[in-house]
Amino acid sequence: MEETVSKNFIEQIIEKDLAEGHCTEVCTRFPPEPNGYLHIGHAKSILLNYGLAQEYHGKFNMRFDDTNPTKEKEEFVESIKEDIKWLGADWEDRLYFASDYFQKMYEAAVTLIKKGKAFVCDLSAEQIREYRGTLTEPGKDSPYRNRSVEENLDLFEKMKNGEFADGEKVLRAKIDMASPNINMRDPVIYRVAHISHHRTGDQWCIYPMYDFAHPLEDAFEGVTHSICTLEFEDHRPLYDWVVKEVGFACPPKQIEFAKLYLTNVVTGKRYIKKLVEEGIVDGWDDPRLVSIAALRRRGFTPESIKLFVDLCGVSKSNSSVDYAMLEYCIREDLKLRKPRMMAVLDPVKLIIDNYPEGQVEYFDVPNNLENEELGSRKVPFSRELYIEREDFMEEPPKKYFRLFPGNEVRLMNAYFVTCVDYKKDADGRITEIHCTYDPETRSGSGFTGRKVKGTIHWVSAAQSIPAQVRLYENIIDEEKGVYNEDGSLNLNPNSLTILENCRLEPAFAGVKAYDSFQFVRQGYFCVDAKDSRPDALVFNRIVSLKSSFKLPK
């Protein structure tokens, strides 16, 4: 029996439209404004739009909504393209810009004027607000609302030709100042702005407003389903009005879904911009952020983000998702795919007094005990090793099974060793631990003479590789929440810990940016793409090994 998969509400609408002949081929799009970096919430929209196009064998367009030149930069355009490619959404040859359509939008505005559906207004922005009314009171007509078609055409042409200053005149749609929906109260559809655009330069000094431009862009491109977040629900009547009045026979259909909210993260562009400008983070891709570039740099994978988006689902009601669920998804993705290797983050020297000086032997170590296909590697073992400082205690508490004077432990994949002595410096800090080993206990030799309770990891001192390791925590102080009463961010002072002189097994030689591994007992780590060099490796902790997070039933 085939399993029936229940369709989400967007799929149900699309299937009805296809069945009833409203469209023959599905076309979706992702339309970001190039005024910042994309974040995890955008990933949901990208994967949803692309996934629907794939599911119905349709098309997916990539379009930059670049109608506001005051905030847009080429840097943002390039970062957005890179993020979308990395997530695996393929726009093929359909990369568009709203600015490609400025001439057609101008002509659409002229069409509205000729139909008596738009007028040039001289009210200031403040006056327009005053005339607009409130949620309980209707607005008032502009004194310029009844200008003749000829006068409006002449004034709009002069606006385009640069004869008016910024803010001196606007073009407004003529709809209904008494509408219960404030968006329909003669909204502004064009403004004068003498500012260079990052693509069209000084060709235009009037720019369309988003609510006018956006539906037209969709219609010009043949988008069938304009899928956006819930805050645009109140704008849908205006969207529909524009495409209908301009005269599109098969207008796109706008459908809204709930945004993706993550607990205790910063997604607001102005907050991130502030963190970047104040040097609290080292750019929009700082691994403590949840921009897509930051998640990629930290070591998240496209597969983990797809899993996360799938688990969140598509709904009509806003809700928040625990950040721990995103961490669950990256653990699930990496646990069978990545080698488990030894890295000592806080090293202390361990010397095996009875091991032959100068001798090096190699142990065959499996790369991942849960996935034999990843094979094995040779790990060198010698008289002098490094182990984690926390794996030795002079006076251990009860149930401490690692190294302490007189105790025997297993060195992972190697021998049993017993602590016989240790040395300290003048400050009382342990500098050396001395052990003896039992040659009969060699790993893989079939030894069953006795058991030990503790197993610790290690690296051979002479062959180990130095590295810097960065441990990340949430940039927000989770106990206090994201914002202070004055609107500032509650920052966690321990959001980044940098560990110098960590020691890694030699198999890490030659790693490249974005390569990721499980460090035995420590977590999952990724080679930093910005700061790591072959002669000075830098790793970011993606996520710790364990979590109390359980998937909701």
Coordinates of C-alpha atoms in Angstrom, one line a residue:
M1 CA 0.0 0.0 0.0
E2 CA 1.4 3.4 -0.9
E3 CA 1.8 5.9 1.9
T4 CA -0.3 9.0 1.3
V5 CA 1.5 12.2 2.0
S6 CA -0.7 15.1 3.2
K7 CA -0.3 18.2 1.1
N8 CA 0.2 21.6 2.8
F9 CA -2.3 24.4 2.1
I10 CA -0.1 26.0 -0.7
E11 CA 0.2 22.7 -2.5
Q12 CA -3.6 22.3 -2.3
I13 CA -4.1 25.7 -3.9
I14 CA -1.6 25.0 -6.7
E15 CA -3.2 21.6 -7.5
K16 CA -6.7 23.2 -7.6
D17 CA -5.3 26.0 -10.0
L18 CA -3.8 23.4 -12.3
A19 CA -6.9 21.2 -12.3
E20 CA -9.2 24.2 -13.0
G21 CA -6.9 25.5 -15.8
H22 CA -5.9 28.8 -14.1
C23 CA -2.4 27.9 -15.1
T24 CA -0.7 25.2 -17.1
E25 CA 2.8 25.5 -15.7
V26 CA 3.8 26.6 -12.2
C27 CA 6.3 29.4 -11.9
T28 CA 7.6 30.6 -8.5
R29 CA 10.3 33.1 -7.5
F30 CA 12.4 34.3 -4.7
P31 CA 12.5 38.2 -4.7
P32 CA 15.0 39.6 -2.1
E33 CA 15.8 43.2 -1.7
P34 CA 19.6 43.6 -2.0
N35 CA 20.0 45.6 1.2
G36 CA 21.6 43.0 3.5
Y37 CA 22.6 39.3 3.9
L38 CA 20.0 36.6 3.9
H39 CA 19.2 34.7 7.1
I40 CA 17.7 31.4 8.1
G41 CA 14.2 32.7 7.7
H42 CA 14.9 33.4 4.0
A43 CA 16.1 29.9 3.6
K44 CA 12.6 28.7 4.3
S45 CA 11.2 30.9 1.6
I46 CA 13.9 29.9 -0.9
L47 CA 13.5 26.2 -0.4
L48 CA 9.7 26.5 -0.3
N49 CA 9.5 28.4 -3.6
Y50 CA 12.2 26.2 -5.3
G51 CA 10.7 23.0 -3.9
L52 CA 7.2 23.8 -5.3
A53 CA 8.7 24.6 -8.8
Q54 CA 10.5 21.2 -8.6
E55 CA 7.4 19.3 -7.3
Y56 CA 5.2 20.6 -10.2
H57 CA 7.9 20.4 -12.9
G58 CA 7.7 24.2 -13.2
K59 CA 10.1 27.1 -13.2
F60 CA 11.9 29.0 -10.3
N61 CA 13.0 32.6 -11.0
M62 CA 15.6 34.5 -9.0
R63 CA 14.8 38.3 -8.9
F64 CA 16.3 41.2 -7.0
D65 CA 13.7 43.7 -5.9
D66 CA 16.1 46.6 -6.4
T67 CA 13.6 49.5 -6.3
N68 CA 15.2 51.4 -3.4
P69 CA 18.7 52.6 -4.4
T70 CA 19.3 54.3 -1.0
K71 CA 20.0 50.9 0.7
E72 CA 21.2 48.6 -2.0
K73 CA 24.8 47.4 -2.7
E74 CA 26.4 45.1 -5.2
E75 CA 28.0 43.3 -2.2
F76 CA 24.6 42.2 -1.1
V77 CA 23.6 41.0 -4.6
E78 CA 26.7 38.8 -4.8
S79 CA 26.3 37.3 -1.3
I80 CA 22.6 36.5 -2.0
K81 CA 23.4 34.7 -5.2
E82 CA 26.1 32.7 -3.5
D83 CA 23.7 31.7 -0.6
I84 CA 21.0 30.6 -3.0
K85 CA 23.3 28.5 -5.0
W86 CA 24.8 26.9 -1.9
L87 CA 21.3 26.0 -0.7
G88 CA 20.9 24.2 -4.1
A89 CA 18.1 26.3 -5.6
D90 CA 18.8 26.6 -9.3
W91 CA 17.3 29.5 -11.2
E92 CA 19.0 28.3 -14.5
D93 CA 19.0 31.3 -16.8
R94 CA 16.3 33.2 -15.1
L95 CA 18.1 35.8 -13.1
Y96 CA 16.1 39.1 -13.1
F97 CA 16.2 42.5 -11.5
A98 CA 13.3 44.8 -10.8
S99 CA 15.4 47.5 -12.4
D100 CA 15.2 45.6 -15.7
Y101 CA 11.5 46.6 -15.8
F102 CA 11.8 50.3 -14.9
Q103 CA 10.6 51.4 -18.4
K104 CA 7.7 48.9 -18.4
M105 CA 6.7 50.0 -14.9
Y106 CA 6.7 53.6 -16.0
E107 CA 4.5 52.7 -19.0
A108 CA 2.2 50.8 -16.6
A109 CA 1.9 53.9 -14.4
V110 CA 1.0 55.9 -17.6
T111 CA -1.7 53.3 -18.4
L112 CA -3.2 53.9 -14.9
I113 CA -3.2 57.7 -15.4
K114 CA -4.9 57.4 -18.8
K115 CA -7.6 55.1 -17.2
G116 CA -8.2 57.8 -14.5
K117 CA -6.8 55.4 -11.9
A118 CA -3.7 57.4 -10.8
F119 CA -2.9 61.0 -10.1
V120 CA 0.0 63.3 -9.3
C121 CA -0.2 64.6 -5.7
D122 CA 1.6 67.6 -4.2
L123 CA 0.9 66.8 -0.6
S124 CA 4.0 66.2 1.6
A125 CA 4.7 62.8 3.1
E126 CA 3.4 64.2 6.5
Q127 CA 0.3 65.6 4.9
I128 CA -0.4 62.3 3.1
R129 CA -0.2 60.5 6.5
E130 CA -2.6 63.0 8.1
Y131 CA -5.1 62.6 5.2
R132 CA -4.9 58.8 5.4
G133 CA -7.2 58.4 8.4
T134 CA -6.9 55.7 11.0
L135 CA -8.0 52.1 11.5
T136 CA -11.4 53.4 12.7
E137 CA -11.8 56.6 10.7
P138 CA -11.8 56.9 6.8
G139 CA -9.2 59.1 5.1
K140 CA -9.8 62.3 3.2
D141 CA -9.4 62.8 -0.5
S142 CA -6.3 64.8 -1.6
P143 CA -7.1 68.2 -3.0
Y144 CA -5.2 67.1 -6.1
R145 CA -7.2 63.9 -6.6
N146 CA -9.3 65.2 -9.4
R147 CA -6.6 66.6 -11.7
S148 CA -7.4 65.9 -15.3
V149 CA -5.7 63.0 -17.2
E150 CA -3.8 65.5 -19.3
E151 CA -2.4 67.4 -16.3
N152 CA -1.4 64.2 -14.6
L153 CA 0.4 62.9 -17.7
D154 CA 2.2 66.2 -18.1
L155 CA 3.3 66.3 -14.4
F156 CA 4.3 62.7 -14.3
E157 CA 6.5 63.3 -17.4
K158 CA 8.1 66.3 -15.7
M159 CA 8.7 64.1 -12.6
K160 CA 10.5 61.6 -14.8
N161 CA 12.5 64.4 -16.5
G162 CA 13.9 65.6 -13.1
E163 CA 11.9 68.9 -13.0
F164 CA 10.9 68.4 -9.3
A165 CA 12.8 68.0 -6.1
D166 CA 12.7 64.9 -3.9
G167 CA 9.4 64.8 -2.1
E168 CA 7.9 67.6 -4.1
K169 CA 5.5 65.4 -6.0
V170 CA 4.4 61.7 -5.9
L171 CA 2.2 59.6 -8.1
R172 CA -0.7 57.9 -6.3
A173 CA -3.1 55.2 -7.2
K174 CA -6.8 56.4 -7.2
I175 CA -8.7 53.7 -5.3
D176 CA -10.7 54.5 -2.2
M177 CA -9.9 56.8 0.7
A178 CA -12.7 55.2 2.8
S179 CA -11.5 51.6 2.3
P180 CA -11.2 49.6 5.6
N181 CA -7.8 48.5 4.4
I182 CA -5.4 51.4 4.8
N183 CA -3.2 50.0 2.0
M184 CA -6.0 50.8 -0.5
R185 CA -6.3 54.5 0.5
D186 CA -4.7 56.0 -2.6
P187 CA -1.3 54.6 -2.0
V188 CA 1.8 56.2 -3.3
I189 CA 3.1 54.3 -6.4
Y190 CA 6.0 56.5 -7.5
R191 CA 8.3 58.9 -5.8
V192 CA 11.0 61.4 -6.9
A193 CA 14.5 60.4 -5.8
H194 CA 17.6 62.0 -7.3
I195 CA 19.9 59.2 -6.5
S196 CA 22.2 56.9 -8.4
H197 CA 21.1 53.2 -8.7
H198 CA 23.6 50.4 -8.5
R199 CA 22.5 49.1 -11.9
T200 CA 20.8 51.9 -13.9
G201 CA 23.1 54.8 -12.6
D202 CA 21.4 58.2 -13.1
Q203 CA 19.0 57.1 -15.9
W204 CA 16.0 57.5 -13.5
C205 CA 15.1 60.0 -10.9
I206 CA 11.7 58.5 -10.1
Y207 CA 11.4 55.1 -8.6
P208 CA 8.4 52.8 -8.1
M209 CA 7.2 51.9 -4.7
Y210 CA 7.5 48.2 -3.6
D211 CA 3.7 47.5 -3.5
F212 CA 3.4 48.7 -7.1
A213 CA 6.6 47.3 -8.5
H214 CA 6.3 43.8 -6.9
P215 CA 3.1 42.6 -8.5
L216 CA 4.2 44.0 -11.9
E217 CA 7.5 42.1 -11.7
D218 CA 5.7 38.9 -11.0
A219 CA 3.2 39.5 -13.8
F220 CA 6.0 40.5 -16.4
E221 CA 7.8 37.2 -15.6
G222 CA 4.7 35.0 -15.8
V223 CA 4.9 34.0 -12.1
T224 CA 1.8 32.0 -11.3
H225 CA 2.1 31.8 -7.5
S226 CA 3.6 34.7 -5.5
I227 CA 4.4 33.0 -2.2
C228 CA 5.3 35.5 0.6
T229 CA 5.1 35.8 4.3
L230 CA 2.0 36.8 6.4
E231 CA 2.8 40.4 6.8
F232 CA 1.9 40.9 3.1
E233 CA -1.6 39.6 3.6
D234 CA -3.1 43.1 4.1
H235 CA -1.3 44.1 0.9
R236 CA -2.9 41.4 -1.3
P237 CA -5.9 43.5 -2.3
L238 CA -3.5 46.2 -3.6
Y239 CA -1.4 43.5 -5.4
D240 CA -4.5 42.2 -7.1
W241 CA -5.7 45.7 -8.0
V242 CA -2.4 46.6 -9.7
V243 CA -2.2 43.6 -11.9
K244 CA -5.9 43.8 -12.8
E245 CA -6.0 47.5 -13.6
V246 CA -2.8 47.4 -15.6
G247 CA -4.5 44.7 -17.7
F248 CA -2.9 41.3 -17.2
A249 CA -5.1 38.5 -18.4
C250 CA -3.6 35.8 -16.2
P251 CA -2.5 37.6 -13.0
P252 CA -0.3 35.9 -10.4
K253 CA -1.9 34.6 -7.3
Q254 CA -0.4 35.8 -3.9
I255 CA -0.4 33.2 -1.1
E256 CA 0.9 34.0 2.4
F257 CA 2.6 31.6 4.8
A258 CA 4.0 32.0 8.4
K259 CA 7.6 33.3 8.8
L260 CA 10.2 31.2 10.5
Y261 CA 11.1 32.5 13.9
L262 CA 14.0 31.1 15.9
T263 CA 14.3 31.6 19.6
N264 CA 17.1 33.7 21.0
V265 CA 18.7 34.8 17.7
V266 CA 19.3 38.1 16.0
T267 CA 17.8 38.4 12.5
G268 CA 17.0 42.1 12.2
K269 CA 19.2 43.7 9.6
R270 CA 19.6 46.9 11.6
Y271 CA 20.8 45.0 14.7
I272 CA 23.2 42.9 12.7
K273 CA 24.5 46.0 10.9
K274 CA 25.1 47.6 14.3
L275 CA 27.0 44.4 15.6
V276 CA 29.1 44.5 12.5
E277 CA 29.8 48.3 12.6
E278 CA 30.7 48.2 16.3
G279 CA 33.1 45.3 15.8
I280 CA 31.2 43.0 18.1
V281 CA 31.1 40.4 15.3
D282 CA 33.6 40.1 12.4
G283 CA 31.2 40.7 9.6
W284 CA 27.8 39.5 8.3
D285 CA 29.2 35.9 8.2
D286 CA 30.3 35.8 11.9
P287 CA 29.5 32.2 13.0
R288 CA 27.5 33.5 15.9
L289 CA 24.9 34.9 13.6
V290 CA 22.2 33.0 11.6
S291 CA 22.7 34.7 8.3
I292 CA 23.1 31.9 5.7
A293 CA 26.7 33.0 5.1
A294 CA 27.4 32.7 8.9
L295 CA 25.7 29.3 9.1
R296 CA 27.8 28.1 6.1
R297 CA 31.0 29.5 7.7
R298 CA 30.2 27.8 11.0
G299 CA 29.9 24.5 9.3
F300 CA 26.1 23.9 8.7
T301 CA 25.3 22.1 5.5
P302 CA 22.6 22.7 2.9
E303 CA 21.2 19.3 3.8
S304 CA 20.9 20.2 7.5
I305 CA 19.0 23.4 6.7
K306 CA 16.7 21.6 4.3
L307 CA 15.9 19.0 7.0
F308 CA 15.3 21.9 9.5
V309 CA 12.9 23.7 7.0
D310 CA 11.0 20.4 6.4
L311 CA 10.6 19.7 10.1
C312 CA 9.3 23.3 10.6
G313 CA 6.6 22.7 7.9
V314 CA 4.4 25.3 6.2
S315 CA 1.5 26.9 8.1
K316 CA -0.7 30.0 8.3
S317 CA 0.1 30.8 11.9
N318 CA 3.3 32.3 13.3
S319 CA 5.2 30.4 15.8
S320 CA 8.8 30.1 17.2
V321 CA 11.2 27.2 16.8
D322 CA 13.8 26.3 19.3
Y323 CA 17.4 26.9 18.0
A324 CA 18.2 23.4 19.4
M325 CA 16.2 22.0 16.6
L326 CA 18.6 23.5 14.1
E327 CA 21.4 21.9 16.0
Y328 CA 19.6 18.6 16.0
C329 CA 19.5 18.7 12.2
I330 CA 23.2 19.3 11.7
R331 CA 24.1 16.5 14.1
E332 CA 21.7 14.2 12.2
D333 CA 23.3 15.2 8.9
L334 CA 27.0 14.8 10.0
K335 CA 27.0 11.8 12.4
L336 CA 27.2 9.2 9.6
R337 CA 29.0 11.3 7.0
K338 CA 32.1 12.6 8.9
P339 CA 35.2 11.0 10.3
R340 CA 35.7 11.0 14.0
M341 CA 39.2 12.2 14.7
M342 CA 41.3 13.0 17.8
A343 CA 41.9 16.6 18.8
V344 CA 43.2 17.8 22.2
L345 CA 41.8 21.3 22.9
D346 CA 43.6 22.0 26.3
P347 CA 46.7 19.9 26.0
V348 CA 49.0 18.6 28.8
K349 CA 52.0 16.3 28.2
L350 CA 51.7 12.6 29.0
I351 CA 55.0 10.7 29.1
I352 CA 55.0 6.8 29.1
D353 CA 58.2 6.1 31.1
N354 CA 58.6 2.5 30.0
Y355 CA 57.8 3.0 26.3
P356 CA 60.9 2.8 24.0
E357 CA 62.3 6.3 23.3
G358 CA 62.2 7.2 19.6
Q359 CA 59.8 4.4 18.7
V360 CA 56.6 5.2 16.7
E361 CA 54.0 2.6 16.0
Y362 CA 50.8 3.1 14.0
F363 CA 47.3 2.0 14.9
D364 CA 44.5 1.3 12.4
V365 CA 41.6 3.4 13.6
P366 CA 38.1 3.3 12.1
N367 CA 37.0 6.7 10.8
N368 CA 33.4 6.3 11.9
L369 CA 32.2 3.3 14.0
E370 CA 28.6 3.8 12.7
N371 CA 29.6 3.9 9.1
E372 CA 32.2 1.3 7.9
E373 CA 32.2 2.8 4.4
L374 CA 34.3 5.7 5.7
G375 CA 37.2 3.3 6.1
S376 CA 40.1 3.7 8.5
R377 CA 43.3 5.6 9.0
K378 CA 46.8 5.1 10.6
V379 CA 47.3 7.1 13.8
P380 CA 50.9 7.4 15.2
F381 CA 51.6 6.5 18.8
S382 CA 54.8 7.4 20.7
R383 CA 56.3 7.8 24.2
E384 CA 55.2 11.4 24.5
L385 CA 51.5 12.3 24.0
Y386 CA 49.1 15.1 24.7
I387 CA 45.9 14.5 26.5
E388 CA 43.1 16.8 27.7
R389 CA 44.0 18.6 30.9
E390 CA 40.5 17.8 32.3
D391 CA 41.3 14.0 31.9
F392 CA 43.7 14.1 34.8
M393 CA 43.0 15.0 38.5
E394 CA 45.3 14.9 41.5
E395 CA 42.5 14.3 43.9
P396 CA 39.5 13.0 41.9
P397 CA 35.9 13.0 43.2
K398 CA 33.9 9.8 43.4
K399 CA 33.0 8.3 40.0
Y400 CA 35.9 10.0 38.2
F401 CA 37.2 7.2 36.0
R402 CA 39.9 9.1 34.1
L403 CA 43.5 9.5 35.0
F404 CA 44.6 10.0 38.6
P405 CA 47.6 8.8 40.6
G406 CA 47.6 5.0 40.7
N407 CA 44.6 4.6 38.3
E408 CA 44.6 2.7 35.0
V409 CA 42.8 3.9 31.9
R410 CA 42.6 3.0 28.2
L411 CA 44.2 5.3 25.7
M412 CA 41.6 5.1 23.0
N413 CA 42.5 2.6 20.2
A414 CA 46.0 2.0 21.9
Y415 CA 47.2 0.7 25.3
F416 CA 46.2 0.7 29.0
V417 CA 48.3 3.1 31.0
T418 CA 48.7 3.7 34.7
C419 CA 49.5 7.1 36.3
V420 CA 52.7 6.8 38.4
D421 CA 53.7 10.5 38.8
Y422 CA 53.1 14.1 37.7
K423 CA 54.9 17.5 37.7
K424 CA 53.7 21.0 38.5
D425 CA 55.0 24.4 37.9
A426 CA 55.5 27.2 40.5
D427 CA 51.8 28.2 40.1
G428 CA 50.6 24.7 40.9
R429 CA 49.6 24.0 37.3
I430 CA 50.2 20.4 36.0
T431 CA 53.0 20.3 33.4
E432 CA 53.6 16.6 32.9
I433 CA 51.9 13.4 33.7
H434 CA 54.0 10.2 33.9
C435 CA 52.6 6.8 33.2
T436 CA 53.6 3.2 32.5
Y437 CA 52.0 1.1 29.8
D438 CA 51.2 -2.6 29.6
P439 CA 52.3 -3.9 26.1
E440 CA 49.9 -6.8 26.4
T441 CA 46.9 -4.5 26.3
R442 CA 47.5 -3.3 22.7
S443 CA 44.2 -2.4 21.0
G444 CA 43.0 -5.1 18.5
S445 CA 45.3 -7.8 20.1
G446 CA 42.4 -9.7 21.6
F447 CA 43.5 -8.8 25.2
T448 CA 40.7 -9.6 27.7
G449 CA 42.8 -9.9 30.9
R450 CA 41.1 -7.1 32.7
K451 CA 38.8 -4.1 32.1
V452 CA 39.1 -0.4 32.9
K453 CA 36.3 2.1 33.3
G454 CA 37.9 5.1 31.7
T455 CA 38.9 5.7 28.1
I456 CA 40.6 9.0 27.1
H457 CA 41.7 10.4 23.7
W458 CA 45.2 11.6 22.9
V459 CA 47.6 12.7 20.1
S460 CA 51.2 11.9 19.6
A461 CA 53.2 15.0 20.6
A462 CA 55.9 14.9 17.9
Q463 CA 53.5 14.3 15.0
S464 CA 50.6 16.5 16.2
I465 CA 49.5 19.6 14.4
P466 CA 48.8 22.9 16.2
A467 CA 45.5 24.7 15.6
Q468 CA 43.3 27.5 16.9
V469 CA 39.8 26.3 17.9
R470 CA 36.9 28.7 18.4
L471 CA 34.0 27.7 20.7
Y472 CA 30.8 29.5 19.9
E473 CA 27.8 30.0 22.2
N474 CA 24.7 32.0 21.4
I475 CA 25.5 35.7 21.0
I476 CA 22.3 36.4 23.0
D477 CA 22.2 35.9 26.8
E478 CA 19.4 33.2 26.6
E479 CA 18.3 33.7 30.2
K480 CA 17.5 37.3 29.7
G481 CA 15.9 37.1 26.2
V482 CA 17.0 39.0 23.1
Y483 CA 16.2 42.6 23.9
N484 CA 16.7 44.9 26.9
E485 CA 13.9 47.3 27.9
D486 CA 15.6 50.1 25.9
G487 CA 15.6 48.0 22.8
S488 CA 19.3 47.2 22.9
L489 CA 20.5 43.6 22.6
N490 CA 21.3 41.4 25.6
L491 CA 24.7 40.2 24.5
N492 CA 26.4 37.1 26.0
P493 CA 29.9 38.0 27.1
N494 CA 31.0 34.4 26.5
S495 CA 29.7 34.0 23.0
L496 CA 33.2 33.3 21.7
T497 CA 36.1 31.4 23.4
I498 CA 39.3 31.2 21.4
L499 CA 41.6 28.3 22.3
E500 CA 45.2 28.6 21.1
N501 CA 47.8 25.8 20.7
C502 CA 45.3 22.9 20.5
R503 CA 46.9 19.7 19.2
L504 CA 45.4 17.6 16.4
E505 CA 46.4 14.2 15.0
P506 CA 48.4 14.4 11.8
A507 CA 45.6 13.2 9.6
F508 CA 44.3 16.8 9.7
A509 CA 47.1 18.0 7.5
G510 CA 45.8 19.3 4.2
V511 CA 42.3 20.1 5.3
K512 CA 40.4 22.8 3.3
A513 CA 37.9 25.5 4.1
Y514 CA 34.5 24.1 5.1
D515 CA 35.8 20.6 5.7
S516 CA 34.1 19.3 8.8
F517 CA 34.8 16.5 11.3
Q518 CA 33.7 15.1 14.6
F519 CA 36.4 15.7 17.3
V520 CA 36.1 12.7 19.5
R521 CA 34.2 13.6 22.7
Q522 CA 34.2 17.3 21.8
G523 CA 31.7 18.0 19.1
Y524 CA 31.5 18.7 15.4
F525 CA 34.0 21.2 14.0
C526 CA 34.6 22.9 10.7
V527 CA 37.7 24.6 9.0
D528 CA 37.1 28.3 9.1
A529 CA 36.8 29.6 5.6
K530 CA 37.9 33.2 6.4
D531 CA 40.9 32.9 8.7
S532 CA 42.3 29.3 8.4
R533 CA 45.6 28.8 6.5
P534 CA 47.5 25.6 5.7
D535 CA 50.2 26.6 8.2
A536 CA 47.8 28.0 10.8
L537 CA 44.6 26.0 11.0
V538 CA 41.5 27.5 12.5
F539 CA 38.4 25.4 13.4
N540 CA 34.9 26.5 14.4
R541 CA 32.8 24.4 16.7
I542 CA 29.6 23.8 14.8
V543 CA 27.7 22.1 17.6
S544 CA 28.5 20.0 20.7
L545 CA 27.9 16.3 20.6
K546 CA 24.9 15.9 22.8
S547 CA 21.7 17.8 23.5
S548 CA 18.6 17.2 25.6
F549 CA 16.5 18.3 22.6
K550 CA 13.9 15.8 21.5
L551 CA 11.9 16.2 18.3
P552 CA 8.3 17.2 19.1
K553 CA 5.9 14.3 18.5

